[in-house]
Structures are given as C-alpha cells and as structure tokens.
PDB file of C-alpha atoms in Angstrom:
ATOM      1  CA  UNK A1116      15.631   9.996 -29.114  1.00  0.00           C
ATOM      2  CA  UNK A1117      17.318   7.294 -26.930  1.00  0.00           C
ATOM      3  CA  UNK A1118      18.510   5.212 -30.286  1.00  0.00           C
ATOM      4  CA  UNK A1119      19.806   8.052 -31.643  1.00  0.00           C
ATOM      5  CA  UNK A1120      21.768   9.064 -29.167  1.00  0.00           C
ATOM      6  CA  UNK A1121      22.865   5.625 -28.492  1.00  0.00           C
ATOM      7  CA  UNK A1122      24.035   5.844 -32.357  1.00  0.00           C
ATOM      8  CA  UNK A1123      25.562   9.492 -31.885  1.00  0.00           C
ATOM      9  CA  UNK A1124      27.890   7.889 -28.975  1.00  0.00           C
ATOM     10  CA  UNK A1125      29.176   4.690 -30.366  1.00  0.00           C
ATOM     11  CA  UNK A1126      30.454   7.252 -33.463  1.00  0.00           C
ATOM     12  CA  UNK A1127      32.279   8.873 -30.105  1.00  0.00           C
ATOM     13  CA  UNK A1128      33.791   5.430 -29.486  1.00  0.00           C
ATOM     14  CA  UNK A1129      34.214   4.382 -33.194  1.00  0.00           C
ATOM     15  CA  UNK A1130      35.346   6.991 -34.909  1.00  0.00           C
ATOM     16  CA  UNK A1131      33.154   6.140 -38.175  1.00  0.00           C
ATOM     17  CA  UNK A1132      29.725   6.108 -39.721  1.00  0.00           C
ATOM     18  CA  UNK A1133      31.547   2.614 -41.040  1.00  0.00           C
ATOM     19  CA  UNK A1134      32.024   0.966 -37.799  1.00  0.00           C
ATOM     20  CA  UNK A1135      29.124   2.253 -36.199  1.00  0.00           C
ATOM     21  CA  UNK A1136      26.706   0.008 -38.678  1.00  0.00           C
ATOM     22  CA  UNK A1137      29.044  -2.720 -38.497  1.00  0.00           C
ATOM     23  CA  UNK A1138      28.616  -2.836 -34.819  1.00  0.00           C
ATOM     24  CA  UNK A1139      24.337  -2.379 -34.323  1.00  0.00           C
ATOM     25  CA  UNK A1140      24.689  -3.381 -37.072  1.00  0.00           C
ATOM     26  CA  UNK A1141      22.970  -0.725 -39.171  1.00  0.00           C
ATOM     27  CA  UNK A1142      23.091   0.552 -42.745  1.00  0.00           C
ATOM     28  CA  UNK A1143      25.576   3.306 -43.425  1.00  0.00           C
ATOM     29  CA  UNK A1144      22.948   5.681 -44.402  1.00  0.00           C
ATOM     30  CA  UNK A1145      20.449   4.479 -41.805  1.00  0.00           C
ATOM     31  CA  UNK A1146      23.081   5.615 -39.114  1.00  0.00           C
ATOM     32  CA  UNK A1147      23.529   8.671 -40.695  1.00  0.00           C
ATOM     33  CA  UNK A1148      19.996   9.227 -40.857  1.00  0.00           C
ATOM     34  CA  UNK A1149      19.901   8.651 -37.091  1.00  0.00           C
ATOM     35  CA  UNK A1150      22.355  11.618 -36.362  1.00  0.00           C
ATOM     36  CA  UNK A1151      20.963  13.909 -38.543  1.00  0.00           C
ATOM     37  CA  UNK A1152      17.363  13.309 -37.041  1.00  0.00           C
ATOM     38  CA  UNK A1153      19.259  13.810 -33.459  1.00  0.00           C
ATOM     39  CA  UNK A1154      20.374  17.273 -34.968  1.00  0.00           C
ATOM     40  CA  UNK A1155      17.015  18.531 -36.343  1.00  0.00           C
ATOM     41  CA  UNK A1156      15.397  17.424 -32.315  1.00  0.00           C
ATOM     42  CA  UNK A1157      17.657  19.372 -30.983  1.00  0.00           C
ATOM     43  CA  UNK A1158      18.014  22.171 -33.712  1.00  0.00           C
ATOM     44  CA  UNK A1159      22.089  22.560 -33.726  1.00  0.00           C
ATOM     45  CA  UNK A1160      25.202  20.721 -36.028  1.00  0.00           C
ATOM     46  CA  UNK A1161      26.629  17.765 -33.811  1.00  0.00           C
ATOM     47  CA  UNK A1162      29.531  17.197 -36.633  1.00  0.00           C
ATOM     48  CA  UNK A1163      31.750  19.575 -38.568  1.00  0.00           C
ATOM     49  CA  UNK A1164      30.902  17.906 -42.186  1.00  0.00           C
ATOM     50  CA  UNK A1165      34.052  20.135 -43.698  1.00  0.00           C
ATOM     51  CA  UNK A1166      36.329  17.654 -42.128  1.00  0.00           C
ATOM     52  CA  UNK A1167      36.842  14.177 -43.238  1.00  0.00           C
ATOM     53  CA  UNK A1168      36.064  11.922 -41.255  1.00  0.00           C
ATOM     54  CA  UNK A1169      33.626  14.760 -39.812  1.00  0.00           C
ATOM     55  CA  UNK A1170      34.670  16.332 -35.913  1.00  0.00           C
ATOM     56  CA  UNK A1171      32.285  16.953 -33.200  1.00  0.00           C
ATOM     57  CA  UNK A1172      31.517  20.757 -33.025  1.00  0.00           C
ATOM     58  CA  UNK A1173      31.655  22.322 -29.769  1.00  0.00           C
ATOM     59  CA  UNK A1174      27.634  22.015 -29.136  1.00  0.00           C
ATOM     60  CA  UNK A1175      28.519  18.140 -30.399  1.00  0.00           C
ATOM     61  CA  UNK A1176      30.777  17.555 -27.361  1.00  0.00           C
ATOM     62  CA  UNK A1177      28.419  18.970 -25.073  1.00  0.00           C
ATOM     63  CA  UNK A1178      25.342  17.133 -26.304  1.00  0.00           C
ATOM     64  CA  UNK A1179      27.739  13.875 -26.399  1.00  0.00           C
ATOM     65  CA  UNK A1180      28.551  14.350 -22.451  1.00  0.00           C
ATOM     66  CA  UNK A1181      24.753  14.660 -21.554  1.00  0.00           C
ATOM     67  CA  UNK A1182      23.579  11.837 -23.784  1.00  0.00           C
ATOM     68  CA  UNK A1183      25.824   9.562 -22.137  1.00  0.00           C
ATOM     69  CA  UNK A1184      25.104  10.412 -18.924  1.00  0.00           C
ATOM     70  CA  UNK A1185      21.141   9.898 -19.855  1.00  0.00           C
ATOM     71  CA  UNK A1186      21.739   6.878 -21.310  1.00  0.00           C
ATOM     72  CA  UNK A1187      23.918   5.783 -18.576  1.00  0.00           C
ATOM     73  CA  UNK A1188      21.136   7.316 -16.011  1.00  0.00           C
ATOM     74  CA  UNK A1189      18.466   4.640 -18.189  1.00  0.00           C
ATOM     75  CA  UNK A1190      20.878   2.087 -17.865  1.00  0.00           C
ATOM     76  CA  UNK A1191      20.894   2.105 -13.714  1.00  0.00           C
ATOM     77  CA  UNK A1192      16.927   2.271 -14.212  1.00  0.00           C
ATOM     78  CA  UNK A1193      17.273  -0.798 -16.364  1.00  0.00           C
ATOM     79  CA  UNK A1194      19.034  -2.369 -13.467  1.00  0.00           C
ATOM     80  CA  UNK A1195      17.174  -1.330 -10.431  1.00  0.00           C
ATOM     81  CA  UNK A1196      14.015  -2.191 -12.535  1.00  0.00           C
ATOM     82  CA  UNK A1197      15.035  -6.379 -12.730  1.00  0.00           C
ATOM     83  CA  UNK A1198      16.334  -6.079  -9.044  1.00  0.00           C
ATOM     84  CA  UNK A1199      14.292  -8.269  -6.930  1.00  0.00           C
ATOM     85  CA  UNK A1200      15.837  -6.456  -3.816  1.00  0.00           C
ATOM     86  CA  UNK A1201      12.927  -4.374  -2.266  1.00  0.00           C
ATOM     87  CA  UNK A1202      13.567  -0.984  -2.068  1.00  0.00           C
ATOM     88  CA  UNK A1203      11.461   2.414  -2.918  1.00  0.00           C
ATOM     89  CA  UNK A1204       8.408   3.847  -0.902  1.00  0.00           C
ATOM     90  CA  UNK A1205       5.624   1.855  -0.193  1.00  0.00           C
ATOM     91  CA  UNK A1206       2.747   3.645   0.664  1.00  0.00           C
ATOM     92  CA  UNK A1207       0.844   1.462   3.224  1.00  0.00           C
ATOM     93  CA  UNK A1208      -2.820   1.720   4.476  1.00  0.00           C
ATOM     94  CA  UNK A1209      -4.079   0.065   7.730  1.00  0.00           C
ATOM     95  CA  UNK A1210      -7.737   0.070   9.363  1.00  0.00           C
ATOM     96  CA  UNK A1211      -8.063   1.642  12.933  1.00  0.00           C
ATOM     97  CA  UNK A1212      -9.195  -1.462  13.801  1.00  0.00           C
ATOM     98  CA  UNK A1213      -5.635  -3.405  12.879  1.00  0.00           C
ATOM     99  CA  UNK A1214      -3.568  -0.486  14.316  1.00  0.00           C
ATOM    100  CA  UNK A1215      -2.519  -1.337  17.597  1.00  0.00           C
ATOM    101  CA  UNK A1216       0.698  -2.272  19.008  1.00  0.00           C
ATOM    102  CA  UNK A1217       1.339  -5.538  17.074  1.00  0.00           C
ATOM    103  CA  UNK A1218       1.244  -3.265  13.980  1.00  0.00           C
ATOM    104  CA  UNK A1219       3.807  -1.246  15.463  1.00  0.00           C
ATOM    105  CA  UNK A1220       5.920  -4.531  16.624  1.00  0.00           C
ATOM    106  CA  UNK A1221       5.110  -5.956  12.748  1.00  0.00           C
ATOM    107  CA  UNK A1222       6.262  -2.392  11.300  1.00  0.00           C
ATOM    108  CA  UNK A1223       9.647  -1.911  13.551  1.00  0.00           C
ATOM    109  CA  UNK A1224      11.008  -5.527  11.839  1.00  0.00           C
ATOM    110  CA  UNK A1225       9.740  -4.441   8.670  1.00  0.00           C
ATOM    111  CA  UNK A1226      13.042  -1.367   8.877  1.00  0.00           C
ATOM    112  CA  UNK A1227      15.393  -4.848   9.661  1.00  0.00           C
ATOM    113  CA  UNK A1228      13.927  -7.101   7.225  1.00  0.00           C
ATOM    114  CA  UNK A1229      13.914  -4.378   4.042  1.00  0.00           C
ATOM    115  CA  UNK A1230      16.449  -1.596   4.833  1.00  0.00           C
ATOM    116  CA  UNK A1231      15.981  -0.462   1.360  1.00  0.00           C
ATOM    117  CA  UNK A1232      12.119   0.175   1.564  1.00  0.00           C
ATOM    118  CA  UNK A1233      10.727   3.344   3.007  1.00  0.00           C
ATOM    119  CA  UNK A1234       7.014   2.863   4.819  1.00  0.00           C
ATOM    120  CA  UNK A1235       4.653   5.616   4.609  1.00  0.00           C
ATOM    121  CA  UNK A1236       1.883   4.257   6.725  1.00  0.00           C
ATOM    122  CA  UNK A1237      -1.226   5.900   6.783  1.00  0.00           C
ATOM    123  CA  UNK A1238      -4.603   4.593   9.394  1.00  0.00           C
ATOM    124  CA  UNK A1239      -7.998   5.502   8.814  1.00  0.00           C
ATOM    125  CA  UNK A1240     -11.115   3.948   8.490  1.00  0.00           C
ATOM    126  CA  UNK A1241     -11.893   1.270   5.405  1.00  0.00           C
ATOM    127  CA  UNK A1242     -13.693   2.974   3.400  1.00  0.00           C
ATOM    128  CA  UNK A1243     -11.589   5.982   3.542  1.00  0.00           C
ATOM    129  CA  UNK A1244      -8.368   3.859   3.125  1.00  0.00           C
ATOM    130  CA  UNK A1245     -10.071   2.210  -0.179  1.00  0.00           C
ATOM    131  CA  UNK A1246     -11.283   5.355  -1.918  1.00  0.00           C
ATOM    132  CA  UNK A1247      -7.078   6.369  -1.622  1.00  0.00           C
ATOM    133  CA  UNK A1248      -6.795   3.588  -2.507  1.00  0.00           C
ATOM    134  CA  UNK A1249      -8.469   3.194  -5.969  1.00  0.00           C
ATOM    135  CA  UNK A1250      -7.362   6.897  -6.723  1.00  0.00           C
ATOM    136  CA  UNK A1251      -4.089   5.293  -6.580  1.00  0.00           C
ATOM    137  CA  UNK A1252      -3.099   7.295  -3.259  1.00  0.00           C
ATOM    138  CA  UNK A1253      -1.751   4.103  -1.599  1.00  0.00           C
ATOM    139  CA  UNK A1254       0.422   1.208  -3.005  1.00  0.00           C
ATOM    140  CA  UNK A1255      -1.509  -1.079  -0.554  1.00  0.00           C
ATOM    141  CA  UNK A1256      -4.167  -1.086   2.170  1.00  0.00           C
ATOM    142  CA  UNK A1257      -5.267  -3.851   5.169  1.00  0.00           C
ATOM    143  CA  UNK A1258      -9.187  -3.307   5.107  1.00  0.00           C
ATOM    144  CA  UNK A1259     -11.618  -4.483   7.211  1.00  0.00           C
ATOM    145  CA  UNK A1260     -15.107  -5.348   5.179  1.00  0.00           C
ATOM    146  CA  UNK A1261     -18.340  -7.531   6.338  1.00  0.00           C
ATOM    147  CA  UNK A1262     -17.547 -11.361   6.838  1.00  0.00           C
ATOM    148  CA  UNK A1263     -20.356 -11.968   4.302  1.00  0.00           C
ATOM    149  CA  UNK A1264     -18.550  -9.809   1.561  1.00  0.00           C
ATOM    150  CA  UNK A1265     -16.692 -12.117  -0.452  1.00  0.00           C
ATOM    151  CA  UNK A1266     -15.135  -9.982  -2.829  1.00  0.00           C
ATOM    152  CA  UNK A1267     -10.462 -10.295  -2.370  1.00  0.00           C
ATOM    153  CA  UNK A1268      -9.895 -10.926   0.816  1.00  0.00           C
ATOM    154  CA  UNK A1269      -6.652 -12.555   2.871  1.00  0.00           C
ATOM    155  CA  UNK A1270      -7.187 -16.290   3.274  1.00  0.00           C
ATOM    156  CA  UNK A1271     -10.199 -15.713   4.572  1.00  0.00           C
ATOM    157  CA  UNK A1272      -8.888 -14.112   8.028  1.00  0.00           C
ATOM    158  CA  UNK A1273     -11.063 -12.941  10.301  1.00  0.00           C
ATOM    159  CA  UNK A1274     -11.081 -10.058  13.260  1.00  0.00           C
ATOM    160  CA  UNK A1275     -13.990 -11.247  15.734  1.00  0.00           C
ATOM    161  CA  UNK A1276     -15.815  -8.392  17.953  1.00  0.00           C
ATOM    162  CA  UNK A1277     -16.698  -8.729  21.324  1.00  0.00           C
ATOM    163  CA  UNK A1278     -19.553  -6.544  23.388  1.00  0.00           C
ATOM    164  CA  UNK A1279     -17.908  -5.822  26.712  1.00  0.00           C
ATOM    165  CA  UNK A1280     -20.396  -4.190  29.338  1.00  0.00           C
ATOM    166  CA  UNK A1281     -19.753  -3.514  33.291  1.00  0.00           C
ATOM    167  CA  UNK A1282     -19.214  -6.749  35.020  1.00  0.00           C
ATOM    168  CA  UNK A1283     -22.531  -6.784  37.204  1.00  0.00           C
ATOM    169  CA  UNK A1284     -24.509  -6.023  33.825  1.00  0.00           C
ATOM    170  CA  UNK A1285     -23.028  -8.433  31.540  1.00  0.00           C
ATOM    171  CA  UNK A1286     -24.933 -11.815  33.407  1.00  0.00           C
ATOM    172  CA  UNK A1287     -27.972 -10.201  32.080  1.00  0.00           C
ATOM    173  CA  UNK A1288     -27.692  -9.839  28.319  1.00  0.00           C
ATOM    174  CA  UNK A1289     -27.687 -13.199  26.484  1.00  0.00           C
ATOM    175  CA  UNK A1290     -31.296 -12.788  24.587  1.00  0.00           C
ATOM    176  CA  UNK A1291     -31.780 -10.442  21.473  1.00  0.00           C
ATOM    177  CA  UNK A1292     -34.797  -9.016  23.945  1.00  0.00           C
ATOM    178  CA  UNK A1293     -31.990  -7.782  26.768  1.00  0.00           C
ATOM    179  CA  UNK A1294     -30.438  -5.709  24.220  1.00  0.00           C
ATOM    180  CA  UNK A1295     -33.462  -3.246  23.276  1.00  0.00           C
ATOM    181  CA  UNK A1296     -33.280  -0.273  24.978  1.00  0.00           C
ATOM    182  CA  UNK A1297     -29.537  -0.513  25.181  1.00  0.00           C
ATOM    183  CA  UNK A1298     -27.597   2.569  24.756  1.00  0.00           C
ATOM    184  CA  UNK A1299     -23.746   1.987  22.814  1.00  0.00           C
ATOM    185  CA  UNK A1300     -20.343   3.827  23.457  1.00  0.00           C
ATOM    186  CA  UNK A1301     -19.092   3.373  20.227  1.00  0.00           C
ATOM    187  CA  UNK A1302     -16.643   5.344  17.649  1.00  0.00           C
ATOM    188  CA  UNK A1303     -17.486   7.833  15.139  1.00  0.00           C
ATOM    189  CA  UNK A1304     -18.827   6.724  12.105  1.00  0.00           C
ATOM    190  CA  UNK A1305     -17.424   5.209   9.454  1.00  0.00           C
ATOM    191  CA  UNK A1306     -16.222   2.622  12.403  1.00  0.00           C
ATOM    192  CA  UNK A1307     -15.980  -0.606  10.270  1.00  0.00           C
ATOM    193  CA  UNK A1308     -16.575  -2.429  13.496  1.00  0.00           C
ATOM    194  CA  UNK A1309     -19.707   0.075  13.863  1.00  0.00           C
ATOM    195  CA  UNK A1310     -21.276  -0.627  10.633  1.00  0.00           C
ATOM    196  CA  UNK A1311     -21.460  -4.562  11.559  1.00  0.00           C
ATOM    197  CA  UNK A1312     -23.037  -3.768  15.027  1.00  0.00           C
ATOM    198  CA  UNK A1313     -25.651  -1.897  13.359  1.00  0.00           C
ATOM    199  CA  UNK A1314     -26.141  -4.418  10.609  1.00  0.00           C
ATOM    200  CA  UNK A1315     -26.060  -7.363  13.123  1.00  0.00           C
ATOM    201  CA  UNK A1316     -28.785  -5.676  15.460  1.00  0.00           C
ATOM    202  CA  UNK A1317     -30.835  -4.323  12.669  1.00  0.00           C
ATOM    203  CA  UNK A1318     -31.338  -8.150  11.618  1.00  0.00           C
ATOM    204  CA  UNK A1319     -32.679  -8.786  14.697  1.00  0.00           C
ATOM    205  CA  UNK A1320     -34.958  -5.627  15.003  1.00  0.00           C
ATOM    206  CA  UNK A1321     -33.152  -3.465  17.502  1.00  0.00           C
ATOM    207  CA  UNK A1322     -32.170  -0.261  16.547  1.00  0.00           C
ATOM    208  CA  UNK A1323     -28.660   1.293  17.385  1.00  0.00           C
ATOM    209  CA  UNK A1324     -28.781   3.833  20.135  1.00  0.00           C
ATOM    210  CA  UNK A1325     -25.678   5.725  20.348  1.00  0.00           C
ATOM    211  CA  UNK A1326     -24.945   7.451  24.335  1.00  0.00           C
ATOM    212  CA  UNK A1327     -21.696   8.476  23.249  1.00  0.00           C
ATOM    213  CA  UNK A1328     -19.162   8.770  20.222  1.00  0.00           C
ATOM    214  CA  UNK A1329     -15.870   8.662  21.608  1.00  0.00           C
ATOM    215  CA  UNK A1330     -12.268   7.823  19.374  1.00  0.00           C
ATOM    216  CA  UNK A1331     -10.316   7.628  22.450  1.00  0.00           C
ATOM    217  CA  UNK A1332     -10.617   3.950  23.483  1.00  0.00           C
ATOM    218  CA  UNK A1333      -9.370   4.143  26.903  1.00  0.00           C
ATOM    219  CA  UNK A1334     -12.429   6.890  27.068  1.00  0.00           C
ATOM    220  CA  UNK A1335     -14.562   4.384  25.616  1.00  0.00           C
ATOM    221  CA  UNK A1336     -13.303   1.931  28.362  1.00  0.00           C
ATOM    222  CA  UNK A1337     -14.148   4.281  31.139  1.00  0.00           C
ATOM    223  CA  UNK A1338     -17.079   5.167  30.087  1.00  0.00           C
ATOM    224  CA  UNK A1339     -18.232   1.419  30.123  1.00  0.00           C
ATOM    225  CA  UNK A1340     -17.061   0.884  33.107  1.00  0.00           C
ATOM    226  CA  UNK A1341     -19.229   3.769  34.682  1.00  0.00           C
ATOM    227  CA  UNK A1342     -22.058   1.936  32.994  1.00  0.00           C
ATOM    228  CA  UNK A1343     -22.794   4.495  30.445  1.00  0.00           C
ATOM    229  CA  UNK A1344     -23.448   1.865  27.493  1.00  0.00           C
ATOM    230  CA  UNK A1345     -22.394  -0.715  26.076  1.00  0.00           C
ATOM    231  CA  UNK A1346     -18.942  -1.292  23.962  1.00  0.00           C
ATOM    232  CA  UNK A1347     -17.583  -3.030  21.630  1.00  0.00           C
ATOM    233  CA  UNK A1348     -14.082  -3.921  20.819  1.00  0.00           C
ATOM    234  CA  UNK A1349     -11.866  -6.586  19.020  1.00  0.00           C
ATOM    235  CA  UNK A1350     -11.557  -9.699  20.572  1.00  0.00           C
ATOM    236  CA  UNK A1351      -7.633 -10.198  20.527  1.00  0.00           C
ATOM    237  CA  UNK A1352      -7.280  -6.922  22.895  1.00  0.00           C
ATOM    238  CA  UNK A1353      -9.762  -8.149  25.830  1.00  0.00           C
ATOM    239  CA  UNK A1354      -7.454  -9.412  28.105  1.00  0.00           C
ATOM    240  CA  UNK A1355      -6.171  -5.676  28.321  1.00  0.00           C
ATOM    241  CA  UNK A1356      -9.202  -4.442  29.997  1.00  0.00           C
ATOM    242  CA  UNK A1357      -9.799  -3.713  33.727  1.00  0.00           C
ATOM    243  CA  UNK A1358     -12.224  -6.253  35.720  1.00  0.00           C
ATOM    244  CA  UNK A1359     -14.683  -4.003  36.272  1.00  0.00           C
ATOM    245  CA  UNK A1360     -15.439  -4.889  32.900  1.00  0.00           C
ATOM    246  CA  UNK A1361     -17.043  -8.360  31.008  1.00  0.00           C
ATOM    247  CA  UNK A1362     -17.738  -9.828  27.513  1.00  0.00           C
ATOM    248  CA  UNK A1363     -20.953 -10.505  27.012  1.00  0.00           C
ATOM    249  CA  UNK A1364     -21.918 -14.034  25.277  1.00  0.00           C
ATOM    250  CA  UNK A1365     -24.241 -12.928  22.219  1.00  0.00           C
ATOM    251  CA  UNK A1366     -23.754 -15.865  19.876  1.00  0.00           C
ATOM    252  CA  UNK A1367     -27.029 -14.923  18.083  1.00  0.00           C
ATOM    253  CA  UNK A1368     -24.379 -11.989  16.590  1.00  0.00           C
ATOM    254  CA  UNK A1369     -22.084 -12.676  14.006  1.00  0.00           C
ATOM    255  CA  UNK A1370     -19.666  -9.759  14.922  1.00  0.00           C
ATOM    256  CA  UNK A1371     -16.817 -10.838  12.549  1.00  0.00           C
ATOM    257  CA  UNK A1372     -14.811  -8.811  10.635  1.00  0.00           C
ATOM    258  CA  UNK A1373     -12.799 -10.371   7.611  1.00  0.00           C
ATOM    259  CA  UNK A1374      -9.262  -8.394   6.736  1.00  0.00           C
ATOM    260  CA  UNK A1375      -9.013  -8.274   3.266  1.00  0.00           C
ATOM    261  CA  UNK A1376      -5.662  -6.744   1.686  1.00  0.00           C
ATOM    262  CA  UNK A1377      -5.713  -4.570  -1.420  1.00  0.00           C
ATOM    263  CA  UNK A1378      -2.646  -4.023  -3.324  1.00  0.00           C
ATOM    264  CA  UNK A1379      -1.364  -2.590  -6.734  1.00  0.00           C
ATOM    265  CA  UNK A1380      -0.374  -4.142  -9.547  1.00  0.00           C
ATOM    266  CA  UNK A1381       2.607  -2.088  -9.957  1.00  0.00           C
ATOM    267  CA  UNK A1382       4.173  -3.558  -6.744  1.00  0.00           C
ATOM    268  CA  UNK A1383       6.942  -4.856  -8.458  1.00  0.00           C
ATOM    269  CA  UNK A1384       9.845  -5.325  -6.217  1.00  0.00           C
ATOM    270  CA  UNK A1385       7.654  -3.843  -3.012  1.00  0.00           C
ATOM    271  CA  UNK A1386       5.597  -7.176  -3.236  1.00  0.00           C
ATOM    272  CA  UNK A1387       7.422  -9.316  -0.700  1.00  0.00           C
ATOM    273  CA  UNK A1388       6.567  -6.397   1.959  1.00  0.00           C
ATOM    274  CA  UNK A1389       3.372  -6.597   1.137  1.00  0.00           C
ATOM    275  CA  UNK A1390       2.942 -10.396   1.665  1.00  0.00           C
ATOM    276  CA  UNK A1391       5.526 -10.429   4.690  1.00  0.00           C
ATOM    277  CA  UNK A1392       2.743  -7.734   6.191  1.00  0.00           C
ATOM    278  CA  UNK A1393      -0.222 -10.722   5.289  1.00  0.00           C
ATOM    279  CA  UNK A1394       1.444 -13.411   6.267  1.00  0.00           C
ATOM    280  CA  UNK A1395       2.368 -12.027   9.811  1.00  0.00           C
ATOM    281  CA  UNK A1396      -1.070 -10.229  10.315  1.00  0.00           C
ATOM    282  CA  UNK A1397      -3.133 -13.737   9.195  1.00  0.00           C
ATOM    283  CA  UNK A1398      -0.773 -15.172  11.497  1.00  0.00           C
ATOM    284  CA  UNK A1399      -2.147 -12.953  14.575  1.00  0.00           C
ATOM    285  CA  UNK A1400      -5.142 -13.151  12.961  1.00  0.00           C
ATOM    286  CA  UNK A1401      -5.292 -16.749  13.600  1.00  0.00           C
ATOM    287  CA  UNK A1402      -3.801 -16.777  16.625  1.00  0.00           C
ATOM    288  CA  UNK A1403      -6.696 -14.022  18.464  1.00  0.00           C
ATOM    289  CA  UNK A1404      -9.588 -16.158  16.828  1.00  0.00           C
ATOM    290  CA  UNK A1405      -8.759 -19.023  19.446  1.00  0.00           C
ATOM    291  CA  UNK A1406      -7.923 -17.351  22.302  1.00  0.00           C
TER     292      UNK A1406
END
C-alpha cells in the first residue's frame, strides 16, 4: 500500500488527478485505480466525488495525515539504512577465556568511538556462545576453538595456555610420565581450556583427573599454591600470579587455542564496531604470544 499512500499524499499537494499523473508519471486511470485500491484496503471513502474536483472526506483528511507520517517514517528508515555511521544495539558474545580486564578497557573505549552504539555484552563458554549465535541471539561472538579446527577464524590469532604448579614441584614435571597420576584444578565443563587439555593428555595416554572444579580464578590459584593440583591459565595472565606458582615447560603438549570471530551477515553499519574489536583483540593476542 505504500505506492497508493504516496499517490494519495500527492493528490493533496497537486489538487488534481491530472497533475498527479503528470508528476509520477502515470495515466489518469492508473492514478484513480490506486486511490480506489487504498479506499478498498481501508474500507472507507477518502474522496467526496459529488464535488468537482473531488474533495477529501473527514476520513480522507485523517488518513492523509497518517499516510504522511508513515511515509515520513519510511524515508527516515531509508536514510538511517544508508547512513554509514555505526548506530543501534550490538549483541556481542565473548568467550570466558577472553573476557578479562583488557576486554573491559576495550569496551570502555568503544563508548567514546561509537557513541550511537549500545553494546549488550554476554560472556560464556564457546559452545554456549556458538549456539546462541546460530539461533540469532547474538550479532557477533568471539570464541575459542582448537588450534586444529581451521574453519573460520580471526587471522589465526592464538591464545596460548600454560600449566602452573607450586614452585617447588614445577621442576619435577617435564616428561609425559611425570604427569601420570597428577590431579588438576580446572573450571567446570564445558571450559574451552579444559577441553583442549583433555585432548592433549589423551593423545599421550594420560587420563585427566580433576581434584576440584572451580570457576573463580583466584580460588584456582590458591588451590594450586596449596599443592592440591595443577592448574591451567592463559599465558598472558602469568605475570599476575604469585611467586609461589611457576609455569611448567611442557613443549610436547600443544595447549594453544585459536580465536574465532563469528558475525552476522546483517550487521550493516555495526560491522566497523566488530572489526574494531577484532583488530584490537588480535593485537593483544599477538602481544601475549611473544611474551
């Protein structure tokens, strides 16, 4: 009915079917049929055809005002759709392994760079975020995946993991046989880092024995310090642990996750926001891989 409403609004501007036909351009019968279709759609007479030329009925004047408002809103929608300025709500998922202080600083920076964007941040394990993205509940998601999974990705950026142990035990843990029978302090399933560790230990025939499932990172470190079990953490956070904990050099274990970004094909003006996050997260990942 949009074309009919436009023709109806033009009739108010031009004052006659003939001038509307010249402006569109259409034939006069075609213009008349459009007005009639709008009347049939609304179920009311818009023009008093007893007068020459026809005048607007009271209902016609009301529908004219409403048609103008609708057409104005549509033009505004078109303008916004063509506007390259990022604006709107961005539903962003961030894997738990990536969601830390550096992301908080990055999100804070977004407010100044993209003032017309409202960010709705959701954190979780990668499998959960992937499912939400596939169901259309997220516009973009930064997740962690196995290094050997090559589908998708963010320029191949990596999140290296390290095993940690009490300082007096770390020197005795080198070869695969040294890890047999060791207990672990890990996040609950489906933790991305835990899944990677289990895959690698299984590859060497070592069962994963979990002594404690702990979500809080500080409690994990505390239990490792007490010798309750070994721990696992991103290498970029190693500088934050106490001197009572040391990283274990185990080059036979590939404990690297890859950062993957999933984004909707309908981001439109919000695409630069996701790209900005990806670029800065990529730079942070590269910096952590060389430290």
